[in-house]
């Protein structure tokens, strides 16, 4: 059975940091990463690993602030969020796919496996 489990969501003050966790079990994938969805908005890609080629992609709004470390021994992908801003609150989802097309990595429907989401809130 394929399971992706996110955790780590919390309420953080502007400028603070937070780490999200995604434990992926029973899944083989070529891409794994994070999406987020704000109220009234569509789901957007945040940070993605292309595992085969060990390359990373980051959304423009998080470049220089977020990183996506991996620990293969723990089957875990992290989203390290630094200098949180008021545009960052959202439900954050871990996603993985084994058939993600290289030119479509930002498209949610390309990913077969999703976690349940973890909520991040930013306060002033």
Tab-separated table of N, CA, C and O in Angstrom, residues 30-31 35 95-114:
chain	number	residue	atom	x	y	z
A	30	UNK	N	9.728	9.051	-9.572
A	30	UNK	CA	10.812	9.825	-10.160
A	30	UNK	C	10.760	11.289	-9.729
A	30	UNK	O	11.752	12.012	-9.870
A	31	UNK	N	9.599	11.711	-9.228
A	31	UNK	CA	9.442	13.055	-8.685
A	31	UNK	C	8.739	12.968	-7.340
A	31	UNK	O	7.803	12.183	-7.152
A	35	UNK	N	3.341	20.729	-2.787
A	35	UNK	CA	2.400	21.682	-3.334
A	35	UNK	C	1.709	22.388	-2.174
A	35	UNK	O	1.720	21.904	-1.050
A	95	UNK	N	3.496	15.234	-2.506
A	95	UNK	CA	3.041	14.501	-3.678
A	95	UNK	C	4.201	13.752	-4.315
A	95	UNK	O	5.341	14.218	-4.281
A	96	UNK	N	3.891	12.612	-4.916
A	96	UNK	CA	4.894	11.816	-5.604
A	96	UNK	C	4.292	11.205	-6.854
A	96	UNK	O	3.087	10.949	-6.921
A	97	UNK	N	5.141	10.957	-7.836
A	97	UNK	CA	4.687	10.343	-9.067
A	97	UNK	C	5.776	9.543	-9.729
A	97	UNK	O	6.956	9.894	-9.641
A	98	UNK	N	5.393	8.470	-10.385
A	98	UNK	CA	6.330	7.621	-11.106
A	98	UNK	C	6.275	7.838	-12.609
A	98	UNK	O	7.121	7.316	-13.335
A	99	UNK	N	5.300	8.605	-13.062
A	99	UNK	CA	5.124	8.848	-14.490
A	99	UNK	C	4.962	10.332	-14.793
A	99	UNK	O	4.255	10.703	-15.729
A	100	UNK	N	5.625	11.143	-14.006
A	100	UNK	CA	5.553	12.576	-14.206
A	100	UNK	C	6.342	12.950	-15.446
A	100	UNK	O	7.523	12.596	-15.572
A	101	UNK	N	5.714	13.674	-16.322
A	101	UNK	CA	6.380	14.092	-17.555
A	101	UNK	C	7.270	15.292	-17.289
A	101	UNK	O	6.889	16.225	-16.580
A	102	UNK	N	8.432	15.284	-17.887
A	102	UNK	CA	9.470	16.242	-17.539
A	102	UNK	C	9.038	17.688	-17.772
A	102	UNK	O	9.474	18.591	-17.049
A	103	UNK	N	8.180	17.919	-18.730
A	103	UNK	CA	7.722	19.269	-19.019
A	103	UNK	C	6.421	19.620	-18.310
A	103	UNK	O	5.850	20.691	-18.562
A	104	UNK	N	5.970	18.735	-17.423
A	104	UNK	CA	4.701	18.945	-16.737
A	104	UNK	C	4.837	18.784	-15.230
A	104	UNK	O	3.845	18.494	-14.546
A	105	UNK	N	5.996	19.012	-14.685
A	105	UNK	CA	6.236	18.703	-13.280
A	105	UNK	C	5.484	19.619	-12.331
A	105	UNK	O	5.381	19.319	-11.145
A	106	UNK	N	4.952	20.723	-12.815
A	106	UNK	CA	4.213	21.653	-11.974
A	106	UNK	C	2.714	21.374	-11.963
A	106	UNK	O	1.966	22.065	-11.257
A	107	UNK	N	2.285	20.387	-12.695
A	107	UNK	CA	0.868	20.098	-12.864
A	107	UNK	C	0.438	19.038	-11.857
A	107	UNK	O	0.941	17.918	-11.884
A	108	UNK	N	-0.484	19.358	-10.956
A	108	UNK	CA	-0.866	18.395	-9.921
A	108	UNK	C	-1.332	17.048	-10.441
A	108	UNK	O	-1.027	16.015	-9.837
A	109	UNK	N	-2.068	17.020	-11.553
A	109	UNK	CA	-2.602	15.762	-12.056
A	109	UNK	C	-1.525	14.810	-12.538
A	109	UNK	O	-1.812	13.629	-12.759
A	110	UNK	N	-0.308	15.270	-12.689
A	110	UNK	CA	0.798	14.399	-13.061
A	110	UNK	C	1.226	13.479	-11.919
A	110	UNK	O	1.903	12.488	-12.150
A	111	UNK	N	0.828	13.822	-10.701
A	111	UNK	CA	1.268	13.087	-9.521
A	111	UNK	C	0.197	12.107	-9.068
A	111	UNK	O	-0.969	12.483	-8.880
A	112	UNK	N	0.602	10.869	-8.863
A	112	UNK	CA	-0.340	9.807	-8.539
A	112	UNK	C	-0.636	9.693	-7.052
A	112	UNK	O	-1.698	9.195	-6.665
A	113	UNK	N	0.285	10.131	-6.217
A	113	UNK	CA	0.179	9.901	-4.786
A	113	UNK	C	0.227	11.217	-4.031
A	113	UNK	O	1.074	12.073	-4.303
A	114	UNK	N	-0.669	11.333	-3.066
A	114	UNK	CA	-0.796	12.559	-2.289
A	114	UNK	C	-0.988	12.244	-0.820
A	114	UNK	O	-1.658	11.275	-0.459
